[in-house]
Amino acid sequence: MAIDLQQIGKRFRFYTNLKELEMDDLKSMTGSDEETLSNIIHGRNIVMDELVAIVKNFADLNPQWLIYGEGSMFKPMDENGHCHEPNKKDCLKKDKTAYLKQMKDMLIELEAAEIAKGHKPDVDALKAKLDQLRAAQ
């Protein structure tokens, strides 16, 4: 299975935007420098050891999805469907219409790339989650 650095960057950018993580948040959470994080976000010059070390800091991020685009973006939540992370930024926020629109726009960009790679079911699942969040408001 080939690894596409630009796709990794798009998926990581999608995840960090969804979680509302800014560069300063990423630096403090991961201990990585801005250049390394920027390289990952933009899909260039990614050293896989650095990527793996960074991904370990995101308890809910599915590394299989990030690297290969397979499966769900998030690891399963607890048995009650709740985020079990103590840091509020580790849980999805569900109350911002503009925020959901931004995520939908990013999903459209990601969808085009994923469909080209044959991952339409994963994209459809993400769309359904965004629609559920929007309906819950």
Tab-separated table of N, CA, C and O in Angstrom:
chain	number	residue	atom	x	y	z
A	1	MET	N	0.833	-1.168	0.000
A	1	MET	CA	0.000	0.000	0.000
A	1	MET	C	0.886	1.243	0.000
A	1	MET	O	1.724	1.411	0.872
A	2	ALA	N	0.725	2.097	-0.978
A	2	ALA	CA	1.552	3.294	-1.102
A	2	ALA	C	1.098	4.376	-0.125
A	2	ALA	O	-0.086	4.513	0.160
A	3	ILE	N	2.049	5.126	0.376
A	3	ILE	CA	1.750	6.227	1.286
A	3	ILE	C	1.837	7.518	0.494
A	3	ILE	O	2.845	7.809	-0.145
A	4	ASP	N	0.764	8.304	0.541
A	4	ASP	CA	0.679	9.572	-0.164
A	4	ASP	C	0.829	10.693	0.861
A	4	ASP	O	-0.083	10.935	1.664
A	5	LEU	N	1.964	11.373	0.860
A	5	LEU	CA	2.245	12.403	1.854
A	5	LEU	C	1.246	13.548	1.804
A	5	LEU	O	0.856	14.076	2.847
A	6	GLN	N	0.821	13.930	0.605
A	6	GLN	CA	-0.149	15.019	0.503
A	6	GLN	C	-1.482	14.619	1.114
A	6	GLN	O	-2.156	15.425	1.760
A	7	GLN	N	-1.886	13.361	0.940
A	7	GLN	CA	-3.131	12.886	1.532
A	7	GLN	C	-3.021	12.854	3.053
A	7	GLN	O	-3.975	13.210	3.750
A	8	ILE	N	-1.873	12.440	3.565
A	8	ILE	CA	-1.658	12.460	5.013
A	8	ILE	C	-1.815	13.887	5.516
A	8	ILE	O	-2.478	14.137	6.522
A	9	GLY	N	-1.212	14.823	4.809
A	9	GLY	CA	-1.315	16.230	5.198
A	9	GLY	C	-2.752	16.725	5.194
A	9	GLY	O	-3.191	17.400	6.128
A	10	LYS	N	-3.504	16.376	4.154
A	10	LYS	CA	-4.906	16.802	4.079
A	10	LYS	C	-5.721	16.194	5.210
A	10	LYS	O	-6.541	16.872	5.830
A	11	ARG	N	-5.491	14.919	5.478
A	11	ARG	CA	-6.245	14.280	6.551
A	11	ARG	C	-5.872	14.861	7.909
A	11	ARG	O	-6.735	15.114	8.752
A	12	PHE	N	-4.577	15.106	8.138
A	12	PHE	CA	-4.160	15.684	9.421
A	12	PHE	C	-4.718	17.098	9.566
A	12	PHE	O	-5.186	17.482	10.636
A	13	ARG	N	-4.694	17.858	8.494
A	13	ARG	CA	-5.258	19.225	8.522
A	13	ARG	C	-6.756	19.165	8.803
A	13	ARG	O	-7.277	19.952	9.588
A	14	PHE	N	-7.447	18.206	8.191
A	14	PHE	CA	-8.882	18.050	8.431
A	14	PHE	C	-9.128	17.742	9.908
A	14	PHE	O	-9.970	18.353	10.557
A	15	TYR	N	-8.364	16.802	10.447
A	15	TYR	CA	-8.512	16.420	11.855
A	15	TYR	C	-8.245	17.616	12.772
A	15	TYR	O	-9.029	17.891	13.681
A	16	THR	N	-7.133	18.319	12.568
A	16	THR	CA	-6.787	19.428	13.464
A	16	THR	C	-7.788	20.573	13.350
A	16	THR	O	-8.087	21.219	14.358
A	17	ASN	N	-8.315	20.803	12.166
A	17	ASN	CA	-9.338	21.840	12.028
A	17	ASN	C	-10.628	21.414	12.710
A	17	ASN	O	-11.297	22.223	13.350
A	18	LEU	N	-10.982	20.165	12.573
A	18	LEU	CA	-12.185	19.654	13.211
A	18	LEU	C	-12.081	19.791	14.728
A	18	LEU	O	-13.048	20.135	15.405
A	19	LYS	N	-10.901	19.554	15.256
A	19	LYS	CA	-10.667	19.645	16.692
A	19	LYS	C	-10.320	21.073	17.137
A	19	LYS	O	-10.077	21.296	18.314
A	20	GLU	N	-10.285	22.007	16.204
A	20	GLU	CA	-9.963	23.412	16.471
A	20	GLU	C	-8.593	23.568	17.129
A	20	GLU	O	-8.415	24.335	18.064
A	21	LEU	N	-7.622	22.839	16.620
A	21	LEU	CA	-6.267	22.906	17.150
A	21	LEU	C	-5.440	23.864	16.305
A	21	LEU	O	-5.311	23.681	15.095
A	22	GLU	N	-4.894	24.877	16.944
A	22	GLU	CA	-4.014	25.837	16.286
A	22	GLU	C	-2.578	25.339	16.399
A	22	GLU	O	-2.280	24.409	17.160
A	23	MET	N	-1.671	25.983	15.683
A	23	MET	CA	-0.266	25.570	15.684
A	23	MET	C	0.303	25.566	17.105
A	23	MET	O	1.019	24.630	17.485
A	24	ASP	N	-0.029	26.579	17.909
A	24	ASP	CA	0.484	26.608	19.287
A	24	ASP	C	-0.031	25.416	20.097
A	24	ASP	O	0.699	24.850	20.902
A	25	ASP	N	-1.297	25.037	19.867
A	25	ASP	CA	-1.847	23.862	20.548
A	25	ASP	C	-1.070	22.617	20.141
A	25	ASP	O	-0.704	21.796	20.991
A	26	LEU	N	-0.830	22.483	18.834
A	26	LEU	CA	-0.114	21.310	18.329
A	26	LEU	C	1.298	21.234	18.889
A	26	LEU	O	1.768	20.159	19.271
A	27	LYS	N	1.975	22.377	18.940
A	27	LYS	CA	3.343	22.403	19.467
A	27	LYS	C	3.365	21.985	20.931
A	27	LYS	O	4.208	21.182	21.339
A	28	SER	N	2.443	22.505	21.725
A	28	SER	CA	2.463	22.158	23.149
A	28	SER	C	2.015	20.718	23.388
A	28	SER	O	2.531	20.049	24.281
A	29	MET	N	1.069	20.219	22.594
A	29	MET	CA	0.581	18.845	22.772
A	29	MET	C	1.624	17.810	22.364
A	29	MET	O	1.708	16.742	22.962
A	30	THR	N	2.377	18.120	21.313
A	30	THR	CA	3.281	17.120	20.743
A	30	THR	C	4.745	17.319	21.119
A	30	THR	O	5.530	16.387	21.004
A	31	GLY	N	5.107	18.532	21.516
A	31	GLY	CA	6.513	18.833	21.783
A	31	GLY	C	7.328	18.985	20.516
A	31	GLY	O	8.550	19.085	20.559
A	32	SER	N	6.652	19.026	19.364
A	32	SER	CA	7.329	19.163	18.076
A	32	SER	C	7.471	20.637	17.706
A	32	SER	O	6.725	21.482	18.192
A	33	ASP	N	8.406	20.899	16.830
A	33	ASP	CA	8.592	22.277	16.393
A	33	ASP	C	7.623	22.607	15.259
A	33	ASP	O	7.033	21.723	14.630
A	34	GLU	N	7.473	23.892	15.007
A	34	GLU	CA	6.515	24.365	14.008
A	34	GLU	C	6.852	23.867	12.604
A	34	GLU	O	5.954	23.530	11.833
A	35	GLU	N	8.119	23.789	12.262
A	35	GLU	CA	8.508	23.334	10.922
A	35	GLU	C	8.072	21.889	10.680
A	35	GLU	O	7.512	21.571	9.628
A	36	THR	N	8.298	21.021	11.648
A	36	THR	CA	7.899	19.616	11.509
A	36	THR	C	6.392	19.507	11.348
A	36	THR	O	5.891	18.805	10.464
A	37	LEU	N	5.652	20.205	12.206
A	37	LEU	CA	4.187	20.169	12.138
A	37	LEU	C	3.679	20.755	10.829
A	37	LEU	O	2.765	20.218	10.207
A	38	SER	N	4.273	21.835	10.399
A	38	SER	CA	3.880	22.453	9.133
A	38	SER	C	4.136	21.510	7.959
A	38	SER	O	3.315	21.410	7.043
A	39	ASN	N	5.253	20.804	7.995
A	39	ASN	CA	5.551	19.842	6.938
A	39	ASN	C	4.488	18.748	6.877
A	39	ASN	O	4.056	18.347	5.796
A	40	ILE	N	4.051	18.282	8.033
A	40	ILE	CA	3.020	17.248	8.056
A	40	ILE	C	1.704	17.809	7.521
A	40	ILE	O	1.060	17.203	6.669
A	41	ILE	N	1.318	18.973	8.004
A	41	ILE	CA	0.057	19.590	7.587
A	41	ILE	C	0.032	19.839	6.082
A	41	ILE	O	-1.003	19.698	5.441
A	42	HIS	N	1.179	20.182	5.525
A	42	HIS	CA	1.237	20.480	4.091
A	42	HIS	C	1.691	19.287	3.243
A	42	HIS	O	1.849	19.410	2.028
A	43	GLY	N	1.904	18.146	3.883
A	43	GLY	CA	2.225	16.923	3.148
A	43	GLY	C	3.562	16.935	2.439
A	43	GLY	O	3.690	16.435	1.331
A	44	ARG	N	4.548	17.489	3.084
A	44	ARG	CA	5.874	17.528	2.451
A	44	ARG	C	6.949	17.192	3.479
A	44	ARG	O	6.802	17.492	4.662
A	45	ASN	N	7.991	16.540	3.030
A	45	ASN	CA	9.147	16.213	3.876
A	45	ASN	C	8.756	15.555	5.197
A	45	ASN	O	9.287	15.893	6.245
A	46	ILE	N	7.830	14.615	5.133
A	46	ILE	CA	7.391	13.944	6.350
A	46	ILE	C	8.327	12.789	6.653
A	46	ILE	O	8.555	11.927	5.810
A	47	VAL	N	8.870	12.803	7.850
A	47	VAL	CA	9.666	11.686	8.336
A	47	VAL	C	8.704	10.805	9.137
A	47	VAL	O	8.084	11.269	10.095
A	48	MET	N	8.542	9.561	8.719
A	48	MET	CA	7.526	8.700	9.320
A	48	MET	C	7.726	8.514	10.825
A	48	MET	O	6.752	8.451	11.571
A	49	ASP	N	8.961	8.471	11.294
A	49	ASP	CA	9.200	8.346	12.733
A	49	ASP	C	8.627	9.551	13.480
A	49	ASP	O	8.045	9.408	14.552
A	50	GLU	N	8.808	10.743	12.903
A	50	GLU	CA	8.248	11.949	13.525
A	50	GLU	C	6.726	11.908	13.498
A	50	GLU	O	6.076	12.271	14.477
A	51	LEU	N	6.161	11.476	12.376
A	51	LEU	CA	4.707	11.396	12.255
A	51	LEU	C	4.136	10.440	13.299
A	51	LEU	O	3.177	10.771	13.998
A	52	VAL	N	4.741	9.275	13.438
A	52	VAL	CA	4.265	8.286	14.408
A	52	VAL	C	4.361	8.852	15.824
A	52	VAL	O	3.435	8.713	16.624
A	53	ALA	N	5.463	9.530	16.144
A	53	ALA	CA	5.632	10.122	17.475
A	53	ALA	C	4.567	11.179	17.734
A	53	ALA	O	4.035	11.276	18.846
A	54	ILE	N	4.219	11.951	16.728
A	54	ILE	CA	3.207	13.005	16.874
A	54	ILE	C	1.819	12.400	17.021
A	54	ILE	O	1.036	12.809	17.875
A	55	VAL	N	1.505	11.410	16.208
A	55	VAL	CA	0.174	10.790	16.228
A	55	VAL	C	-0.133	10.186	17.600
A	55	VAL	O	-1.285	10.189	18.039
A	56	LYS	N	0.875	9.712	18.299
A	56	LYS	CA	0.672	9.122	19.627
A	56	LYS	C	0.064	10.115	20.614
A	56	LYS	O	-0.508	9.721	21.616
A	57	ASN	N	0.173	11.417	20.324
A	57	ASN	CA	-0.358	12.444	21.215
A	57	ASN	C	-1.849	12.692	21.031
A	57	ASN	O	-2.433	13.479	21.770
A	58	PHE	N	-2.463	12.059	20.049
A	58	PHE	CA	-3.882	12.263	19.777
A	58	PHE	C	-4.607	10.946	20.024
A	58	PHE	O	-4.703	10.096	19.145
A	59	ALA	N	-5.126	10.809	21.246
A	59	ALA	CA	-5.695	9.535	21.687
A	59	ALA	C	-6.875	9.074	20.836
A	59	ALA	O	-7.115	7.883	20.716
A	60	ASP	N	-7.598	10.007	20.223
A	60	ASP	CA	-8.786	9.610	19.462
A	60	ASP	C	-8.531	9.468	17.966
A	60	ASP	O	-9.392	9.029	17.227
A	61	LEU	N	-7.345	9.826	17.495
A	61	LEU	CA	-7.033	9.777	16.063
A	61	LEU	C	-6.613	8.371	15.653
A	61	LEU	O	-5.710	7.780	16.239
A	62	ASN	N	-7.280	7.858	14.627
A	62	ASN	CA	-6.980	6.534	14.091
A	62	ASN	C	-5.794	6.660	13.132
A	62	ASN	O	-5.929	7.238	12.057
A	63	PRO	N	-4.618	6.125	13.480
A	63	PRO	CA	-3.451	6.264	12.608
A	63	PRO	C	-3.623	5.573	11.254
A	63	PRO	O	-3.058	6.017	10.257
A	64	GLN	N	-4.412	4.514	11.207
A	64	GLN	CA	-4.672	3.819	9.937
A	64	GLN	C	-5.393	4.756	8.966
A	64	GLN	O	-5.098	4.790	7.783
A	65	TRP	N	-6.334	5.533	9.498
A	65	TRP	CA	-7.055	6.505	8.671
A	65	TRP	C	-6.107	7.616	8.240
A	65	TRP	O	-6.086	8.002	7.072
A	66	LEU	N	-5.306	8.113	9.172
A	66	LEU	CA	-4.403	9.221	8.862
A	66	LEU	C	-3.406	8.849	7.769
A	66	LEU	O	-3.232	9.586	6.806
A	67	ILE	N	-2.803	7.700	7.897
A	67	ILE	CA	-1.729	7.328	6.967
A	67	ILE	C	-2.257	6.732	5.664
A	67	ILE	O	-1.798	7.088	4.583
A	68	TYR	N	-3.262	5.853	5.762
A	68	TYR	CA	-3.733	5.141	4.578
A	68	TYR	C	-5.124	5.560	4.101
A	68	TYR	O	-5.568	5.127	3.034
A	69	GLY	N	-5.843	6.345	4.908
A	69	GLY	CA	-7.201	6.737	4.530
A	69	GLY	C	-8.203	5.614	4.715
A	69	GLY	O	-9.274	5.631	4.131
A	70	GLU	N	-7.877	4.650	5.574
A	70	GLU	CA	-8.749	3.487	5.783
A	70	GLU	C	-9.422	3.563	7.146
A	70	GLU	O	-8.809	3.958	8.128
A	71	GLY	N	-10.686	3.174	7.182
A	71	GLY	CA	-11.425	3.155	8.437
A	71	GLY	C	-11.938	4.531	8.818
A	71	GLY	O	-11.987	5.448	8.010
A	72	SER	N	-12.284	4.654	10.085
A	72	SER	CA	-12.834	5.890	10.627
A	72	SER	C	-11.704	6.820	11.063
A	72	SER	O	-10.631	6.363	11.447
A	73	MET	N	-11.969	8.117	11.040
A	73	MET	CA	-10.993	9.100	11.502
A	73	MET	C	-10.707	8.905	12.997
A	73	MET	O	-9.581	9.050	13.440
A	74	PHE	N	-11.756	8.576	13.730
A	74	PHE	CA	-11.625	8.483	15.180
A	74	PHE	C	-11.585	7.039	15.652
A	74	PHE	O	-12.259	6.181	15.110
A	75	LYS	N	-10.812	6.823	16.709
A	75	LYS	CA	-10.861	5.548	17.407
A	75	LYS	C	-12.204	5.496	18.110
A	75	LYS	O	-12.822	6.525	18.376
A	76	PRO	N	-12.680	4.310	18.452
A	76	PRO	CA	-13.981	4.208	19.126
A	76	PRO	C	-14.001	4.961	20.452
A	76	PRO	O	-13.004	5.034	21.156
A	77	MET	N	-15.185	5.518	20.775
A	77	MET	CA	-15.380	6.171	22.066
A	77	MET	C	-15.699	5.103	23.103
A	77	MET	O	-15.789	3.927	22.779
A	78	ASP	N	-15.920	5.528	24.339
A	78	ASP	CA	-16.240	4.548	25.380
A	78	ASP	C	-17.613	3.934	25.132
A	78	ASP	O	-18.330	4.325	24.221
A	79	GLU	N	-17.972	2.963	25.959
A	79	GLU	CA	-19.207	2.209	25.727
A	79	GLU	C	-20.467	3.061	25.786
A	79	GLU	O	-21.512	2.671	25.280
A	80	ASN	N	-20.400	4.241	26.391
A	80	ASN	CA	-21.560	5.140	26.470
A	80	ASN	C	-21.576	6.152	25.329
A	80	ASN	O	-22.426	7.033	25.293
A	81	GLY	N	-20.597	6.064	24.426
A	81	GLY	CA	-20.538	6.997	23.313
A	81	GLY	C	-19.968	8.347	23.697
A	81	GLY	O	-20.150	9.333	22.995
A	82	HIS	N	-19.255	8.402	24.814
A	82	HIS	CA	-18.684	9.658	25.272
A	82	HIS	C	-17.184	9.687	25.022
A	82	HIS	O	-16.508	8.663	25.070
A	83	CYS	N	-16.702	10.873	24.826
A	83	CYS	CA	-15.267	11.065	24.718
A	83	CYS	C	-14.685	10.882	26.115
A	83	CYS	O	-15.175	11.450	27.080
A	84	HIS	N	-13.673	10.077	26.237
A	84	HIS	CA	-13.095	9.769	27.535
A	84	HIS	C	-11.839	10.576	27.822
A	84	HIS	O	-11.147	10.324	28.797
A	85	GLU	N	-11.547	11.555	26.986
A	85	GLU	CA	-10.323	12.326	27.148
A	85	GLU	C	-10.530	13.486	28.112
A	85	GLU	O	-11.523	14.197	28.022
A	86	PRO	N	-9.603	13.714	29.034
A	86	PRO	CA	-9.756	14.796	30.001
A	86	PRO	C	-9.597	16.183	29.371
A	86	PRO	O	-10.143	17.142	29.866
A	87	ASN	N	-8.865	16.279	28.290
A	87	ASN	CA	-8.655	17.567	27.633
A	87	ASN	C	-9.854	17.859	26.751
A	87	ASN	O	-10.185	17.086	25.867
A	88	LYS	N	-10.503	18.999	26.948
A	88	LYS	CA	-11.711	19.313	26.183
A	88	LYS	C	-11.450	19.365	24.683
A	88	LYS	O	-12.345	19.136	23.896
A	89	LYS	N	-10.237	19.651	24.270
A	89	LYS	CA	-9.952	19.706	22.846
A	89	LYS	C	-9.908	18.316	22.223
A	89	LYS	O	-9.829	18.168	21.026
A	90	ASP	N	-9.960	17.261	23.049
A	90	ASP	CA	-9.966	15.903	22.533
A	90	ASP	C	-11.371	15.427	22.198
A	90	ASP	O	-11.552	14.300	21.773
A	91	CYS	N	-12.373	16.254	22.421
A	91	CYS	CA	-13.754	15.889	22.123
A	91	CYS	C	-14.305	16.839	21.069
A	91	CYS	O	-13.950	18.013	21.028
A	92	LEU	N	-15.176	16.314	20.229
A	92	LEU	CA	-15.776	17.163	19.211
A	92	LEU	C	-16.670	18.207	19.854
A	92	LEU	O	-17.380	17.937	20.802
A	93	LYS	N	-16.657	19.394	19.287
A	93	LYS	CA	-17.565	20.435	19.726
A	93	LYS	C	-18.758	20.382	18.788
A	93	LYS	O	-18.605	20.240	17.592
A	94	LYS	N	-19.965	20.522	19.339
A	94	LYS	CA	-21.161	20.293	18.536
A	94	LYS	C	-22.068	21.501	18.441
A	94	LYS	O	-23.220	21.376	18.089
A	95	ASP	N	-21.598	22.682	18.728
A	95	ASP	CA	-22.515	23.801	18.835
A	95	ASP	C	-22.179	24.992	17.933
A	95	ASP	O	-22.605	26.093	18.196
A	96	LYS	N	-21.455	24.797	16.865
A	96	LYS	CA	-21.042	25.933	16.051
A	96	LYS	C	-21.411	25.713	14.587
A	96	LYS	O	-20.765	24.946	13.891
A	97	THR	N	-22.408	26.443	14.120
A	97	THR	CA	-22.859	26.294	12.743
A	97	THR	C	-21.762	26.668	11.750
A	97	THR	O	-21.517	25.938	10.783
A	98	ALA	N	-21.102	27.787	11.973
A	98	ALA	CA	-20.038	28.210	11.055
A	98	ALA	C	-18.899	27.191	11.048
A	98	ALA	O	-18.314	26.908	10.006
A	99	TYR	N	-18.624	26.650	12.193
A	99	TYR	CA	-17.578	25.651	12.322
A	99	TYR	C	-17.926	24.406	11.515
A	99	TYR	O	-17.106	23.860	10.787
A	100	LEU	N	-19.177	23.980	11.598
A	100	LEU	CA	-19.617	22.812	10.835
A	100	LEU	C	-19.579	23.086	9.335
A	100	LEU	O	-19.249	22.203	8.549
A	101	LYS	N	-19.895	24.309	8.934
A	101	LYS	CA	-19.822	24.647	7.514
A	101	LYS	C	-18.372	24.545	7.038
A	101	LYS	O	-18.095	24.026	5.968
A	102	GLN	N	-17.440	25.052	7.845
A	102	GLN	CA	-16.022	24.969	7.488
A	102	GLN	C	-15.602	23.505	7.345
A	102	GLN	O	-14.897	23.143	6.408
A	103	MET	N	-16.061	22.661	8.259
A	103	MET	CA	-15.720	21.244	8.184
A	103	MET	C	-16.323	20.609	6.934
A	103	MET	O	-15.700	19.787	6.283
A	104	LYS	N	-17.553	21.000	6.607
A	104	LYS	CA	-18.193	20.469	5.397
A	104	LYS	C	-17.385	20.863	4.158
A	104	LYS	O	-17.166	20.045	3.265
A	105	ASP	N	-16.932	22.122	4.116
A	105	ASP	CA	-16.113	22.580	2.989
A	105	ASP	C	-14.811	21.796	2.896
A	105	ASP	O	-14.382	21.409	1.810
A	106	MET	N	-14.186	21.552	4.043
A	106	MET	CA	-12.952	20.767	4.030
A	106	MET	C	-13.223	19.331	3.616
A	106	MET	O	-12.416	18.713	2.929
A	107	LEU	N	-14.376	18.818	4.022
A	107	LEU	CA	-14.744	17.459	3.650
A	107	LEU	C	-14.915	17.330	2.142
A	107	LEU	O	-14.530	16.320	1.551
A	108	ILE	N	-15.441	18.353	1.516
A	108	ILE	CA	-15.598	18.338	0.058
A	108	ILE	C	-14.236	18.228	-0.605
A	108	ILE	O	-14.049	17.446	-1.544
A	109	GLU	N	-13.272	18.986	-0.099
A	109	GLU	CA	-11.905	18.913	-0.644
A	109	GLU	C	-11.309	17.527	-0.431
A	109	GLU	O	-10.725	16.930	-1.338
A	110	LEU	N	-11.491	17.006	0.774
A	110	LEU	CA	-10.961	15.675	1.071
A	110	LEU	C	-11.689	14.609	0.266
A	110	LEU	O	-11.081	13.652	-0.203
A	111	GLU	N	-12.985	14.808	0.068
A	111	GLU	CA	-13.788	13.836	-0.675
A	111	GLU	C	-13.265	13.643	-2.094
A	111	GLU	O	-13.154	12.509	-2.566
A	112	ALA	N	-12.941	14.728	-2.749
A	112	ALA	CA	-12.445	14.625	-4.121
A	112	ALA	C	-11.191	13.756	-4.179
A	112	ALA	O	-11.055	12.898	-5.051
A	113	ALA	N	-10.313	13.949	-3.223
A	113	ALA	CA	-9.080	13.162	-3.200
A	113	ALA	C	-9.357	11.709	-2.820
A	113	ALA	O	-8.785	10.788	-3.404
A	114	GLU	N	-10.236	11.478	-1.858
A	114	GLU	CA	-10.522	10.117	-1.413
A	114	GLU	C	-11.290	9.322	-2.466
A	114	GLU	O	-11.034	8.137	-2.651
A	115	ILE	N	-12.230	9.971	-3.149
A	115	ILE	CA	-12.981	9.277	-4.205
A	115	ILE	C	-12.032	8.824	-5.302
A	115	ILE	O	-12.150	7.712	-5.818
A	116	ALA	N	-11.070	9.680	-5.609
A	116	ALA	CA	-10.088	9.320	-6.628
A	116	ALA	C	-9.305	8.080	-6.206
A	116	ALA	O	-8.852	7.312	-7.045
A	117	LYS	N	-9.177	7.858	-4.911
A	117	LYS	CA	-8.459	6.687	-4.410
A	117	LYS	C	-9.395	5.532	-4.067
A	117	LYS	O	-8.954	4.496	-3.602
A	118	GLY	N	-10.705	5.723	-4.254
A	118	GLY	CA	-11.654	4.636	-4.018
A	118	GLY	C	-12.119	4.503	-2.578
A	118	GLY	O	-12.471	3.413	-2.146
A	119	HIS	N	-12.155	5.599	-1.819
A	119	HIS	CA	-12.568	5.541	-0.413
A	119	HIS	C	-13.897	6.249	-0.186
A	119	HIS	O	-14.124	6.839	0.847
A	120	LYS	N	-14.830	6.177	-1.132
A	120	LYS	CA	-16.104	6.864	-1.024
A	120	LYS	C	-16.900	6.480	0.226
A	120	LYS	O	-17.475	7.353	0.877
A	121	PRO	N	-16.957	5.213	0.667
A	121	PRO	CA	-17.723	4.891	1.879
A	121	PRO	C	-17.234	5.642	3.124
A	121	PRO	O	-18.026	6.059	3.946
A	122	ASP	N	-15.919	5.820	3.248
A	122	ASP	CA	-15.384	6.557	4.395
A	122	ASP	C	-15.820	8.013	4.353
A	122	ASP	O	-16.170	8.598	5.372
A	123	VAL	N	-15.801	8.604	3.187
A	123	VAL	CA	-16.212	9.996	3.034
A	123	VAL	C	-17.698	10.131	3.327
A	123	VAL	O	-18.133	11.069	4.005
A	124	ASP	N	-18.495	9.193	2.854
A	124	ASP	CA	-19.936	9.225	3.122
A	124	ASP	C	-20.213	9.136	4.618
A	124	ASP	O	-21.107	9.814	5.134
A	125	ALA	N	-19.447	8.347	5.341
A	125	ALA	CA	-19.623	8.220	6.788
A	125	ALA	C	-19.297	9.540	7.488
A	125	ALA	O	-19.997	9.952	8.414
A	126	LEU	N	-18.239	10.222	7.038
A	126	LEU	CA	-17.896	11.521	7.616
A	126	LEU	C	-18.986	12.549	7.336
A	126	LEU	O	-19.337	13.347	8.207
A	127	LYS	N	-19.527	12.535	6.131
A	127	LYS	CA	-20.617	13.460	5.792
A	127	LYS	C	-21.822	13.214	6.692
A	127	LYS	O	-22.451	14.151	7.167
A	128	ALA	N	-22.142	11.975	6.912
A	128	ALA	CA	-23.290	11.630	7.753
A	128	ALA	C	-23.083	12.136	9.178
A	128	ALA	O	-24.014	12.653	9.801
A	129	LYS	N	-21.856	12.027	9.704
A	129	LYS	CA	-21.565	12.537	11.041
A	129	LYS	C	-21.751	14.051	11.106
A	129	LYS	O	-22.319	14.570	12.057
A	130	LEU	N	-21.266	14.759	10.085
A	130	LEU	CA	-21.444	16.213	10.059
A	130	LEU	C	-22.920	16.575	9.990
A	130	LEU	O	-23.361	17.509	10.652
A	131	ASP	N	-23.680	15.850	9.198
A	131	ASP	CA	-25.123	16.106	9.106
A	131	ASP	C	-25.810	15.854	10.445
A	131	ASP	O	-26.695	16.605	10.845
A	132	GLN	N	-25.391	14.811	11.164
A	132	GLN	CA	-25.954	14.523	12.488
A	132	GLN	C	-25.638	15.654	13.458
A	132	GLN	O	-26.495	16.071	14.231
A	133	LEU	N	-24.403	16.149	13.422
A	133	LEU	CA	-24.018	17.253	14.307
A	133	LEU	C	-24.833	18.497	13.996
A	133	LEU	O	-25.277	19.202	14.898
A	134	ARG	N	-25.017	18.757	12.722
A	134	ARG	CA	-25.786	19.938	12.310
A	134	ARG	C	-27.239	19.782	12.774
A	134	ARG	O	-27.846	20.726	13.273
A	135	ALA	N	-27.820	18.590	12.644
A	135	ALA	CA	-29.209	18.360	13.048
A	135	ALA	C	-29.380	18.453	14.560
A	135	ALA	O	-30.444	18.832	15.031
A	136	ALA	N	-28.334	18.144	15.305
A	136	ALA	CA	-28.412	18.177	16.761
A	136	ALA	C	-28.431	19.596	17.313
A	136	ALA	O	-28.757	19.803	18.476
A	137	GLN	N	-28.125	20.566	16.484
A	137	GLN	CA	-28.080	21.949	16.975
A	137	GLN	C	-29.462	22.524	17.115
A	137	GLN	O	-30.308	22.483	16.372
